[in-house]
Structure formats: C-alpha cells, structure tokens
CSV table of C-alpha atoms in Angstrom, one decimal:
chain,number,residue,atom,x,y,z
A,1,UNK,CA,-10.6,9.4,3.9
A,2,UNK,CA,-13.3,6.8,4.4
A,3,UNK,CA,-15.2,6.6,7.8
A,4,UNK,CA,-17.5,3.7,6.8
A,5,UNK,CA,-17.8,0.5,8.8
A,6,UNK,CA,-18.9,-2.7,7.1
A,7,UNK,CA,-20.5,-5.4,9.4
A,8,UNK,CA,-20.8,-8.9,7.9
A,9,UNK,CA,-22.8,-11.6,9.6
A,10,UNK,CA,-25.2,-14.3,8.3
A,11,UNK,CA,-27.5,-13.8,11.3
A,12,UNK,CA,-29.9,-11.0,10.3
A,13,UNK,CA,-31.0,-10.6,14.0
A,14,UNK,CA,-27.5,-9.8,15.0
A,15,UNK,CA,-27.1,-7.3,12.2
A,16,UNK,CA,-30.3,-5.6,13.2
A,17,UNK,CA,-29.2,-5.4,16.8
A,18,UNK,CA,-25.9,-3.8,15.7
A,19,UNK,CA,-27.6,-1.4,13.4
A,20,UNK,CA,-30.1,-0.4,16.1
A,21,UNK,CA,-27.3,0.3,18.7
A,22,UNK,CA,-24.5,1.7,16.5
A,23,UNK,CA,-26.0,3.6,13.6
A,24,UNK,CA,-26.0,6.9,15.4
A,25,UNK,CA,-22.3,6.5,16.3
A,26,UNK,CA,-20.9,5.1,13.1
A,27,UNK,CA,-21.5,5.2,9.3
A,28,UNK,CA,-22.6,1.6,9.0
A,29,UNK,CA,-23.1,-0.7,6.1
A,30,UNK,CA,-24.1,-4.4,6.5
A,31,UNK,CA,-23.9,-7.6,4.5
A,32,UNK,CA,-25.1,-11.1,5.3
A,33,UNK,CA,-22.6,-13.1,3.2
A,34,UNK,CA,-18.9,-12.7,2.1
A,35,UNK,CA,-19.6,-12.3,-1.6
A,36,UNK,CA,-22.1,-9.6,-0.8
A,37,UNK,CA,-19.6,-7.8,1.3
A,38,UNK,CA,-17.0,-7.9,-1.5
A,39,UNK,CA,-19.6,-6.5,-4.0
A,40,UNK,CA,-20.3,-3.6,-1.6
A,41,UNK,CA,-16.5,-2.9,-1.4
A,42,UNK,CA,-16.2,-3.1,-5.2
A,43,UNK,CA,-19.1,-0.8,-5.8
A,44,UNK,CA,-18.6,1.7,-3.0
A,45,UNK,CA,-14.9,1.6,-2.4
A,46,UNK,CA,-13.0,0.3,0.7
A,47,UNK,CA,-14.3,1.0,4.2
A,48,UNK,CA,-12.2,2.1,7.2
A,49,UNK,CA,-13.1,-1.0,9.3
A,50,UNK,CA,-14.4,-4.4,8.3
A,51,UNK,CA,-16.0,-6.6,10.9
A,52,UNK,CA,-16.7,-10.2,9.9
A,53,UNK,CA,-18.3,-13.2,11.6
A,54,UNK,CA,-16.0,-16.3,11.4
A,55,UNK,CA,-18.6,-18.9,10.5
A,56,UNK,CA,-20.8,-18.0,7.5
A,57,UNK,CA,-22.2,-20.3,4.7
A,58,UNK,CA,-20.1,-20.4,1.6
A,59,UNK,CA,-17.2,-17.9,2.2
A,60,UNK,CA,-16.1,-18.0,5.8
A,61,UNK,CA,-15.1,-14.8,7.7
A,62,UNK,CA,-11.5,-15.8,7.5
A,63,UNK,CA,-11.6,-16.2,3.7
A,64,UNK,CA,-13.4,-12.8,3.5
A,65,UNK,CA,-10.7,-11.1,5.6
A,66,UNK,CA,-7.9,-12.7,3.6
A,67,UNK,CA,-9.5,-11.4,0.3
A,68,UNK,CA,-9.9,-7.9,2.0
A,69,UNK,CA,-6.2,-8.0,3.1
A,70,UNK,CA,-5.1,-8.7,-0.4
A,71,UNK,CA,-7.4,-6.3,-2.3
A,72,UNK,CA,-7.9,-3.5,0.2
A,73,UNK,CA,-4.9,-3.7,2.6
A,74,UNK,CA,-5.5,-0.4,4.3
A,75,UNK,CA,-8.9,-1.5,5.8
A,76,UNK,CA,-8.7,-2.4,9.5
A,77,UNK,CA,-10.1,-6.0,10.0
A,78,UNK,CA,-11.9,-7.3,13.0
A,79,UNK,CA,-13.2,-10.8,13.5
A,80,UNK,CA,-16.2,-12.0,15.5
A,81,UNK,CA,-16.5,-15.7,16.4
A,82,UNK,CA,-18.4,-18.0,18.7
A,83,UNK,CA,-15.4,-20.4,18.6
A,84,UNK,CA,-12.7,-18.7,20.6
A,85,UNK,CA,-10.2,-21.6,20.2
A,86,UNK,CA,-6.5,-21.0,19.7
A,87,UNK,CA,-6.4,-22.4,16.2
A,88,UNK,CA,-9.1,-20.0,15.0
A,89,UNK,CA,-7.3,-17.0,16.6
A,90,UNK,CA,-4.0,-18.0,15.0
A,91,UNK,CA,-5.5,-18.4,11.6
A,92,UNK,CA,-7.2,-15.1,11.9
A,93,UNK,CA,-4.0,-13.3,12.8
A,94,UNK,CA,-1.8,-15.1,10.3
A,95,UNK,CA,-4.0,-15.1,7.3
A,96,UNK,CA,-6.4,-12.3,7.8
A,97,UNK,CA,-4.0,-10.1,9.8
A,98,UNK,CA,-6.9,-9.0,12.1
A,99,UNK,CA,-6.7,-5.9,14.3
A,100,UNK,CA,-9.1,-7.3,17.0
A,101,UNK,CA,-10.5,-10.7,17.7
A,102,UNK,CA,-13.8,-10.7,19.5
A,103,UNK,CA,-15.9,-13.6,20.8
A,104,UNK,CA,-19.7,-13.8,20.4
A,105,UNK,CA,-22.0,-12.9,21.8
A,106,UNK,CA,-20.3,-9.5,21.7
A,107,UNK,CA,-22.1,-6.6,23.5
A,108,UNK,CA,-22.6,-3.5,21.2
A,109,UNK,CA,-20.5,-1.4,23.7
A,110,UNK,CA,-17.6,-3.8,23.4
A,111,UNK,CA,-17.8,-3.8,19.6
A,112,UNK,CA,-18.1,0.0,19.5
A,113,UNK,CA,-14.9,0.3,21.5
A,114,UNK,CA,-13.1,-2.1,19.1
A,115,UNK,CA,-14.4,-0.1,16.1
A,116,UNK,CA,-13.3,3.2,17.6
A,117,UNK,CA,-9.8,1.7,18.1
A,118,UNK,CA,-9.9,0.5,14.5
A,119,UNK,CA,-10.9,3.9,13.2
A,120,UNK,CA,-8.1,5.5,15.1
A,121,UNK,CA,-5.6,3.0,13.7
A,122,UNK,CA,-7.0,3.6,10.2
A,123,UNK,CA,-6.6,7.4,10.5
A,124,UNK,CA,-3.0,7.0,11.8
A,125,UNK,CA,-2.2,4.7,8.8
A,126,UNK,CA,-3.7,7.1,6.3
A,127,UNK,CA,-1.9,10.1,7.8
A,128,UNK,CA,1.4,8.2,7.5
A,129,UNK,CA,0.6,7.2,3.9
A,130,UNK,CA,-0.2,10.8,2.9
A,131,UNK,CA,3.0,12.1,4.6
A,132,UNK,CA,5.1,9.4,2.8
A,133,UNK,CA,3.5,10.2,-0.5
A,134,UNK,CA,4.2,14.0,-0.1
A,135,UNK,CA,7.7,13.2,1.0
A,136,UNK,CA,8.3,10.9,-2.0
A,137,UNK,CA,6.8,13.4,-4.5
A,138,UNK,CA,8.9,16.2,-3.1
A,139,UNK,CA,12.1,14.2,-3.0
A,140,UNK,CA,11.6,13.1,-6.7
A,141,UNK,CA,10.9,16.6,-7.7
A,142,UNK,CA,14.1,17.9,-6.1
A,143,UNK,CA,16.2,15.1,-7.7
A,144,UNK,CA,14.8,15.6,-11.2
A,145,UNK,CA,15.3,19.4,-10.9
A,146,UNK,CA,18.8,18.9,-9.7
A,147,UNK,CA,19.7,16.5,-12.5
A,148,UNK,CA,18.1,18.8,-15.2
A,149,UNK,CA,20.1,21.8,-13.9
A,150,UNK,CA,23.5,20.1,-13.4
A,151,UNK,CA,23.4,17.7,-16.4
A,152,UNK,CA,20.7,18.8,-18.9
A,153,UNK,CA,22.1,16.5,-21.6
A,154,UNK,CA,21.8,13.4,-19.4
A,155,UNK,CA,18.4,14.4,-18.2
A,156,UNK,CA,17.2,14.9,-21.8
A,157,UNK,CA,18.4,11.5,-22.7
A,158,UNK,CA,16.8,10.0,-19.6
A,159,UNK,CA,13.4,11.5,-20.7
A,160,UNK,CA,13.7,9.8,-24.1
A,161,UNK,CA,14.6,6.5,-22.4
A,162,UNK,CA,11.7,6.9,-20.0
A,163,UNK,CA,9.2,7.3,-22.9
A,164,UNK,CA,10.5,4.4,-24.8
A,165,UNK,CA,10.7,2.2,-21.7
A,166,UNK,CA,7.1,3.0,-21.0
A,167,UNK,CA,5.9,2.0,-24.5
A,168,UNK,CA,7.8,-1.3,-24.2
A,169,UNK,CA,6.5,-2.0,-20.7
A,170,UNK,CA,2.9,-1.3,-21.9
A,171,UNK,CA,3.4,-3.7,-24.8
A,172,UNK,CA,4.8,-6.4,-22.5
A,173,UNK,CA,2.2,-5.9,-19.8
A,174,UNK,CA,5.0,-5.0,-17.2
A,175,UNK,CA,3.2,-4.2,-13.9
A,176,UNK,CA,5.5,-1.6,-12.4
A,177,UNK,CA,5.5,1.1,-15.1
A,178,UNK,CA,5.7,3.9,-12.6
A,179,UNK,CA,8.8,2.4,-11.0
A,180,UNK,CA,10.3,1.9,-14.5
A,181,UNK,CA,9.7,5.5,-15.5
A,182,UNK,CA,11.2,6.9,-12.3
A,183,UNK,CA,14.2,4.6,-12.7
A,184,UNK,CA,14.8,5.8,-16.2
A,185,UNK,CA,14.6,9.4,-15.2
A,186,UNK,CA,16.9,9.0,-12.2
A,187,UNK,CA,19.4,6.4,-13.6
A,188,UNK,CA,21.9,9.2,-14.4
A,189,UNK,CA,21.9,10.6,-10.9
A,190,UNK,CA,25.1,8.8,-10.1
A,191,UNK,CA,26.9,10.9,-12.7
A,192,UNK,CA,26.6,13.9,-10.4
A,193,UNK,CA,29.3,12.4,-8.2
A,194,UNK,CA,31.9,12.2,-11.0
A,195,UNK,CA,34.7,14.7,-11.2
A,196,UNK,CA,34.0,17.4,-13.7
A,197,UNK,CA,35.0,16.5,-17.3
A,198,UNK,CA,35.7,12.9,-16.5
A,199,UNK,CA,33.2,11.5,-19.1
A,200,UNK,CA,34.6,13.6,-21.9
A,201,UNK,CA,38.2,12.3,-21.4
A,202,UNK,CA,39.5,9.6,-23.8
A,203,UNK,CA,42.3,8.4,-21.5
A,204,UNK,CA,41.2,7.1,-18.1
A,205,UNK,CA,43.1,5.7,-15.1
A,206,UNK,CA,41.9,2.4,-13.6
A,207,UNK,CA,40.3,4.3,-10.7
A,208,UNK,CA,38.5,6.7,-13.0
A,209,UNK,CA,37.2,3.8,-15.2
A,210,UNK,CA,35.9,2.2,-12.0
A,211,UNK,CA,34.1,5.4,-11.1
A,212,UNK,CA,32.3,5.4,-14.4
A,213,UNK,CA,31.4,1.7,-14.2
A,214,UNK,CA,29.9,2.2,-10.7
A,215,UNK,CA,27.6,5.1,-11.7
A,216,UNK,CA,24.5,2.9,-11.6
A,217,UNK,CA,25.5,1.5,-8.2
A,218,UNK,CA,26.3,4.9,-6.9
A,219,UNK,CA,22.9,6.2,-8.1
A,220,UNK,CA,21.1,3.3,-6.5
A,221,UNK,CA,22.9,4.0,-3.2
A,222,UNK,CA,21.9,7.7,-3.3
A,223,UNK,CA,18.2,6.7,-3.7
A,224,UNK,CA,18.1,3.8,-1.3
A,225,UNK,CA,17.2,5.9,1.7
A,226,UNK,CA,14.1,7.3,0.1
A,227,UNK,CA,10.9,5.5,1.3
A,228,UNK,CA,9.0,3.4,-1.3
A,229,UNK,CA,11.8,3.5,-4.0
A,230,UNK,CA,13.0,-0.1,-3.3
A,231,UNK,CA,11.8,-1.3,-6.8
A,232,UNK,CA,13.3,1.8,-8.5
A,233,UNK,CA,16.7,1.2,-6.8
A,234,UNK,CA,16.6,-2.5,-7.9
A,235,UNK,CA,15.9,-1.5,-11.5
A,236,UNK,CA,18.7,1.1,-11.6
C-alpha cells in the first residue's frame, strides 16, 4: 500500500519550504509542472495523496487532478490555490473530485493535517478494496465449486465456452475479458434452481418451459447481490 505524497507547484521556493517542514513526517516527492507529475506517477506508480497547485503554466492543477482521477482513481487529491473563489472550488470538486481545498499561502501545519486526513482516507479505501476483492474471489470460488459438483456436464461445457469466448474477445479487442470469462463460467448457475430431470424431459408443460427459458434471468438474479459483478450479470 503506497504511503507516498506527491506535491506539485511551479514555485520552487514553496516546494523547498514544504520539503524542509514535511520531509520527516511524510514520504515526499515533488514536481514543478503537471506533465512532470504525471511522468513521476507513470514511472513510480500511484501515490497515496496528490497535492496540486491550481495555477501552473501549461497544465493547470485542475487538469492534473482530472487526469489523476481518470488514471489513478484511488489517489486522494488535494488542491492548493491562491484564488479561493466559488467557481474554482466548484470546478475542483466536480472535475477533480478533490478531498480537500486549501487556500494559499497554506501553513505547513495546515497542509500536514490535510495530508494526514488524506492518508487515513486512502487507507480506509484500500482496506475496503482488499476486503471486497477477497469477498468476490471467495464467492466466485464457492459458486464454481458448487456448479462443478451439482452439474459437472454444464460446468465442463461452460469451461469450453469460456475459452472460446476469451479467444474471440482478444481478437476483437473486447475490454472486459475477465467479466466475459466469469459470465461464461457462471451462466449455467440458474439451472441449479430447476427441478431434477426437467432438462432431460421431451414433453414440458407451459410452466416448465418458462422455467427453462428463464434460466439466464434466474442466474443473473442469483449473482446480482455480489459486489462488482454488475457487468457479469448484464452479460448473462
């Protein structure tokens, strides 16, 4: 989990002051321009907290924060500005989705408090993300194990479909390959709700035929309560 703080300001004197006052408390990196900050993030990976000045030559702080939000959404974003007008604040919140909005000149102690709050928020987000990933992985494992035990024929066919779907998706450049693979594996999950032997029968009542037709819908409903499977549910 990253603990790095990236400070971005085109005024070298301000950066030096922050480095002098904060380097013992935080793992600091600095940049004087937006493109330089992006290069640091690309080379060294995302930071926990990004602090950016609003007015910089070339790429503004708002533009930098918006790029950061799109490419590294987990980073906590803080804006510094000498223009504390309402429009600037609204743009920062709406486009950069900033965590804190601080006016310059900002005393190092005030900035340190904002960074501490940002780090705490980052740790909470990361803990929630890890918990969700473990929950999702465990849920998928239980479901695939259940399907393989109760209907091994359907699960074997689903594995073949998954492999073929993956090859087609790679060829077409489809972006959600993981979702497609999971959907292929779990598509038959709705069959587990059918009465035993129903699929093998040649004569079906209207209600039984409806049960068969609704297998995909039933499977999607079973999966809809699992976090982060929205795309999988839609595919099924």
